[in-house]
mmCIF file of C-alpha atoms and ligand atoms in Angstrom:
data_model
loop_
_atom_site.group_PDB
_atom_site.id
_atom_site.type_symbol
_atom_site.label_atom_id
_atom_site.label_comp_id
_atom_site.label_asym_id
_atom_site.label_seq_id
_atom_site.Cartn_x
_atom_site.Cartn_y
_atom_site.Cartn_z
ATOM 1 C CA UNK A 11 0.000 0.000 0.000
ATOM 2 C CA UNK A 12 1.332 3.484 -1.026
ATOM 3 C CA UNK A 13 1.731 5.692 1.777
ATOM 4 C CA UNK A 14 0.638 9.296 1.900
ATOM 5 C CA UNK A 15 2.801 12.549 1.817
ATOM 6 C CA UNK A 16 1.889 14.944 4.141
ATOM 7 C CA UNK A 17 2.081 18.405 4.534
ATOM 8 C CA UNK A 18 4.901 20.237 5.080
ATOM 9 C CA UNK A 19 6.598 17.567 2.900
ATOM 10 C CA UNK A 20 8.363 20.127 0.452
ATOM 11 C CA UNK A 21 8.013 17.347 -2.014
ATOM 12 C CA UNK A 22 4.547 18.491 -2.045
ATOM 13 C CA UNK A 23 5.526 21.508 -3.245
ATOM 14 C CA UNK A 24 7.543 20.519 -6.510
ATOM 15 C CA UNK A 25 6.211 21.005 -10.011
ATOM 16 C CA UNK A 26 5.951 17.174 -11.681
ATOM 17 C CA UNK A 27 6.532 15.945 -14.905
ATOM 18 C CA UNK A 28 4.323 14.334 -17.866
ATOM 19 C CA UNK A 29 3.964 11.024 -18.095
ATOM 20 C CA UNK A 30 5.500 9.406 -21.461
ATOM 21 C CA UNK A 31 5.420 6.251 -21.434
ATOM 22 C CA UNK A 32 2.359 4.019 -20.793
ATOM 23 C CA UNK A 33 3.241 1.210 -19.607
ATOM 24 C CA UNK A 34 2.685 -1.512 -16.758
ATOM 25 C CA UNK A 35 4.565 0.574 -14.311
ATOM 26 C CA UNK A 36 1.757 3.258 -15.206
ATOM 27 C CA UNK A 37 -0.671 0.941 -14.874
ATOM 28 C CA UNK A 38 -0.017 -0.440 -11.650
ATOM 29 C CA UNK A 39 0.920 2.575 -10.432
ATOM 30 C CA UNK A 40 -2.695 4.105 -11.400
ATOM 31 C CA UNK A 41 -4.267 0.872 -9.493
ATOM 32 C CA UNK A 42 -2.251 1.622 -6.405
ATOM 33 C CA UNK A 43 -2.980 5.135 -5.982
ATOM 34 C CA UNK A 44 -7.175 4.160 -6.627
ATOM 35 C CA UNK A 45 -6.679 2.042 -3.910
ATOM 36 C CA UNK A 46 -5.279 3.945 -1.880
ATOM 37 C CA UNK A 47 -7.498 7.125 -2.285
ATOM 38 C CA UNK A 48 -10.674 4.816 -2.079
ATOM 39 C CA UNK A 49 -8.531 3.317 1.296
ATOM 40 C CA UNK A 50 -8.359 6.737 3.458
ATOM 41 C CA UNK A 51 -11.824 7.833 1.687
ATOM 42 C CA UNK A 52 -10.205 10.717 -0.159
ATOM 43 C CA UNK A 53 -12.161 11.784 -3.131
ATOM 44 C CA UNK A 54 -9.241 12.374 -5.547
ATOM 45 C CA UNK A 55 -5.572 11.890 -5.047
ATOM 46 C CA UNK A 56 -2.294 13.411 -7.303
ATOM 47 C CA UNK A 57 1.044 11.222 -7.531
ATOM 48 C CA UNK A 58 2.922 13.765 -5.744
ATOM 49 C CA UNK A 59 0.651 13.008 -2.650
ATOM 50 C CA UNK A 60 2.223 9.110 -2.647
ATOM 51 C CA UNK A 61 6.098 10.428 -3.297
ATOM 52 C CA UNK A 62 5.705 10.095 -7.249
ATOM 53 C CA UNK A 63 6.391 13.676 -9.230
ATOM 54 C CA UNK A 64 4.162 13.002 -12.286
ATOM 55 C CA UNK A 65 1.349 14.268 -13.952
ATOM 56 C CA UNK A 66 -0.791 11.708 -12.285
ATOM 57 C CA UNK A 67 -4.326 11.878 -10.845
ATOM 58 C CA UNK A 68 -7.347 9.282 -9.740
ATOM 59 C CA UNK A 69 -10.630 10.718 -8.930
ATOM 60 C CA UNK A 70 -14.042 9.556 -7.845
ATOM 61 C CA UNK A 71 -16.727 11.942 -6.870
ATOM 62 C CA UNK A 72 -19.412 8.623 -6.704
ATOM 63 C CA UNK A 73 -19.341 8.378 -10.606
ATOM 64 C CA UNK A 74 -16.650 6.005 -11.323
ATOM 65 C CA UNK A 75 -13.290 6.009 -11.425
ATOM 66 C CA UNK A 76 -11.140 8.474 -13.202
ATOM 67 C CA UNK A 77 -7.355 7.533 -14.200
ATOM 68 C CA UNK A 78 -6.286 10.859 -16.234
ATOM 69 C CA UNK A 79 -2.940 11.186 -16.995
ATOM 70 C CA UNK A 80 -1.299 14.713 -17.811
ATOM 71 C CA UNK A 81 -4.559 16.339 -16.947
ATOM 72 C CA UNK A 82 -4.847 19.878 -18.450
ATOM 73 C CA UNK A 83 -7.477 22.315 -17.809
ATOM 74 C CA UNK A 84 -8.187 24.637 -21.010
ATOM 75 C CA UNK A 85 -11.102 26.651 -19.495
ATOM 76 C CA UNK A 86 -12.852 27.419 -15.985
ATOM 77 C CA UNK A 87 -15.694 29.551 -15.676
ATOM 78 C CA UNK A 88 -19.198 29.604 -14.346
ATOM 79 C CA UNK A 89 -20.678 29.873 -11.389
ATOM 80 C CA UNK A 90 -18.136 30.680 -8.539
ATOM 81 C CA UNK A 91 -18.982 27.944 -5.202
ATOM 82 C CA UNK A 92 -17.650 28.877 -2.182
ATOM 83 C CA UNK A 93 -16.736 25.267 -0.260
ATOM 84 C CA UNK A 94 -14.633 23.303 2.499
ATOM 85 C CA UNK A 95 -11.989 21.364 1.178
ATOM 86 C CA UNK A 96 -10.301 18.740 2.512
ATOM 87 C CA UNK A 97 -6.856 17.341 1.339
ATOM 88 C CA UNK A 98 -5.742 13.540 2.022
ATOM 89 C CA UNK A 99 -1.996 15.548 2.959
ATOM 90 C CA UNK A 100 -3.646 17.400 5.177
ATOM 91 C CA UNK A 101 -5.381 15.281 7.016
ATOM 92 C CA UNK A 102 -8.089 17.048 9.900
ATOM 93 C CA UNK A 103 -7.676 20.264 7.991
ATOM 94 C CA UNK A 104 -10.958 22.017 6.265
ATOM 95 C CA UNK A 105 -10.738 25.049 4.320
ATOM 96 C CA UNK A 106 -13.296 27.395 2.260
ATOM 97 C CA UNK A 107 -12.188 27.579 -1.425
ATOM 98 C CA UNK A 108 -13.898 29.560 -3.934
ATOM 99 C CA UNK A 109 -13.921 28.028 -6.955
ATOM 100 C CA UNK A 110 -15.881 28.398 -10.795
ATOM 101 C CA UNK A 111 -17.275 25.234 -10.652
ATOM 102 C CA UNK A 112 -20.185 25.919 -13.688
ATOM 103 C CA UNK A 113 -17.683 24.463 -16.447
ATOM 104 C CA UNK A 114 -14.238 23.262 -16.364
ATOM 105 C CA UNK A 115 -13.231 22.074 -19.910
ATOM 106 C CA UNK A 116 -9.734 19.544 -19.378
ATOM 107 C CA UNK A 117 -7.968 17.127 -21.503
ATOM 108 C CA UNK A 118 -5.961 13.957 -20.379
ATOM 109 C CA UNK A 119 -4.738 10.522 -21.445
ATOM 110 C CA UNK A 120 -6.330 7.714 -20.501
ATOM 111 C CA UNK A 121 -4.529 4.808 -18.846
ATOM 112 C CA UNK A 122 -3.807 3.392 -22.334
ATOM 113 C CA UNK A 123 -2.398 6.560 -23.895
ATOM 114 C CA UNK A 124 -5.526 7.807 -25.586
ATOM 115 C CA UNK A 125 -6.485 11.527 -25.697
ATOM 116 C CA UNK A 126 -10.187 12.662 -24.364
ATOM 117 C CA UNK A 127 -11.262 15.901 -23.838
ATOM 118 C CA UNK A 128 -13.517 16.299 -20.870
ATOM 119 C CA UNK A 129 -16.110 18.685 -19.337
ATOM 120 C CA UNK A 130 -17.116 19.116 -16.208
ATOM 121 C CA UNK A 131 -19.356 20.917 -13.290
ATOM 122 C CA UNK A 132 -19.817 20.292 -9.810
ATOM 123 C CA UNK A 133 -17.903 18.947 -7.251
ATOM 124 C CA UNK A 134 -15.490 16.928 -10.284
ATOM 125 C CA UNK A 135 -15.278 20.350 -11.511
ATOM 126 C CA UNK A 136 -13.544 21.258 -8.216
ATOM 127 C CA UNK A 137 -11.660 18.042 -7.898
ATOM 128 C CA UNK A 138 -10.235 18.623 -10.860
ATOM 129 C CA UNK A 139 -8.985 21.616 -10.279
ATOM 130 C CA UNK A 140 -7.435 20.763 -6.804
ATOM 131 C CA UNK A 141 -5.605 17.956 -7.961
ATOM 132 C CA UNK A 142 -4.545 19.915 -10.936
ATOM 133 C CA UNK A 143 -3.347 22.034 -8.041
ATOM 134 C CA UNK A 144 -1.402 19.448 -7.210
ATOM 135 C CA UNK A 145 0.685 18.583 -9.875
ATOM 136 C CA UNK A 146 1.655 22.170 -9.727
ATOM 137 C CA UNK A 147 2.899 22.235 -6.117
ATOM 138 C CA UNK A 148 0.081 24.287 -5.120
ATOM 139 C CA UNK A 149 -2.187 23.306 -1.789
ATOM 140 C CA UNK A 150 -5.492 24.164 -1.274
ATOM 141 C CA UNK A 151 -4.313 26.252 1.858
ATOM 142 C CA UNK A 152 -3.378 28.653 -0.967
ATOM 143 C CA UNK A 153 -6.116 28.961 -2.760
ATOM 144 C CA UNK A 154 -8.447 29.841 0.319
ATOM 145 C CA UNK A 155 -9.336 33.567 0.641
ATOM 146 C CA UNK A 156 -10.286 33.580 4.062
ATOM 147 C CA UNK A 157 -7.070 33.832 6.972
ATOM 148 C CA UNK A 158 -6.541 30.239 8.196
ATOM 149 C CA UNK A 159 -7.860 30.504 11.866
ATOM 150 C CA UNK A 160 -8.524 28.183 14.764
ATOM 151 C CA UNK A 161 -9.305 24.165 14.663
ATOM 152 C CA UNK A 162 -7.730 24.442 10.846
ATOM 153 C CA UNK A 163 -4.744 26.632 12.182
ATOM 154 C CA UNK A 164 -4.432 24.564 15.132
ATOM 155 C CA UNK A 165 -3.912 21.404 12.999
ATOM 156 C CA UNK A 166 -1.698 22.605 10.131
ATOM 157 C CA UNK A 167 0.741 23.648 13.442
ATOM 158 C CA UNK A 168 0.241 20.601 14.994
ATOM 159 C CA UNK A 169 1.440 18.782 11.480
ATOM 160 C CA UNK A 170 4.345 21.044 10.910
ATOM 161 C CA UNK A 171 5.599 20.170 14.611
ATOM 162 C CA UNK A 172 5.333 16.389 13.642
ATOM 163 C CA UNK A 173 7.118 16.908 10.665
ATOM 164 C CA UNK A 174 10.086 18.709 12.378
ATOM 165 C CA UNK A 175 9.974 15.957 15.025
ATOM 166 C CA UNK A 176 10.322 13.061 12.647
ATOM 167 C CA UNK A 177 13.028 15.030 9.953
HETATM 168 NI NI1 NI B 14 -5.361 17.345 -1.951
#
């Protein structure tokens, strides 16, 4: 079972590269990280989040799985949704995130190396874009607009203080 990278991890915060070969590793590798978001009942989860820099992501919003490779999102707009997110690095911690969640237009590979362009609204609309996030080093603790106060405060200090402890 993979194991998850948690926040302040500065591997978290490093920029990862497109997949180019599909292969079995890729494959398995896409299994593994289903399994393991479906595991700790995440909702989406990015390869940086289990140690691996590439353009990885699985997602499942209660409509199937979703293995997209070198997701890219060409277009967000819509209605704006202001909502708590949660992140499977940082575990205990909620945040508000505005987000256009009306129409997200993305492209990715499938596991098999095939090209699809996608569109979506809703909650994979915001998924998307978080794990996205992701790939790009970026947290959801920078995309919220509101100063990061109490429990949410208390437990992104709490994690920081572990991390120091065990590095
Ligand atoms: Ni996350």
């Amino acid at each position: 079972m993979l194991n998850i990278v948690t926040y302040p991890d500065p591997s978290l915060r490093k920029p990862c590269e497109e997949v180019t070969s599909f292969d079995e590793d890729l494959k398995a590798l896409a299994s593994e990280m289903a399994r393991a978001m479906y595991k700790y009942d995440g909702i989406g989860l990015a390869a940086p989040q289990v140690g691996i820099r590439k353009r990885i992501i699985t997602v499942d919003v209660g409509k199937g799985l979703l293995k997209l490779i070198n997701p890219r999102i060409l277009e967000i707009g819509g209605e704006e949704e202001e909502m708590d997110e949660g992140c499977l690095s940082l575990p205990g911690v909620f945040v508000p995130v505005r987000r256009k969640i009306g129409l997200v237009r993305f492209e990715a590979y499938d596991i098999n190396g095939k090209p699809k362009e996608w569109k979506a609204s809703g909650l994979l609309a915001r998924v998307i874009q978080h794990e996205v996030d992701h790939l790009d080093g970026v947290l959801m603790i920078d995309r919220t607009h509101k100063p990061i106060e109490g429990e949410a405060k208390e437990r992104i200090k709490a994690l920081e203080e572990e991390y120091a402890r065990l590095s």
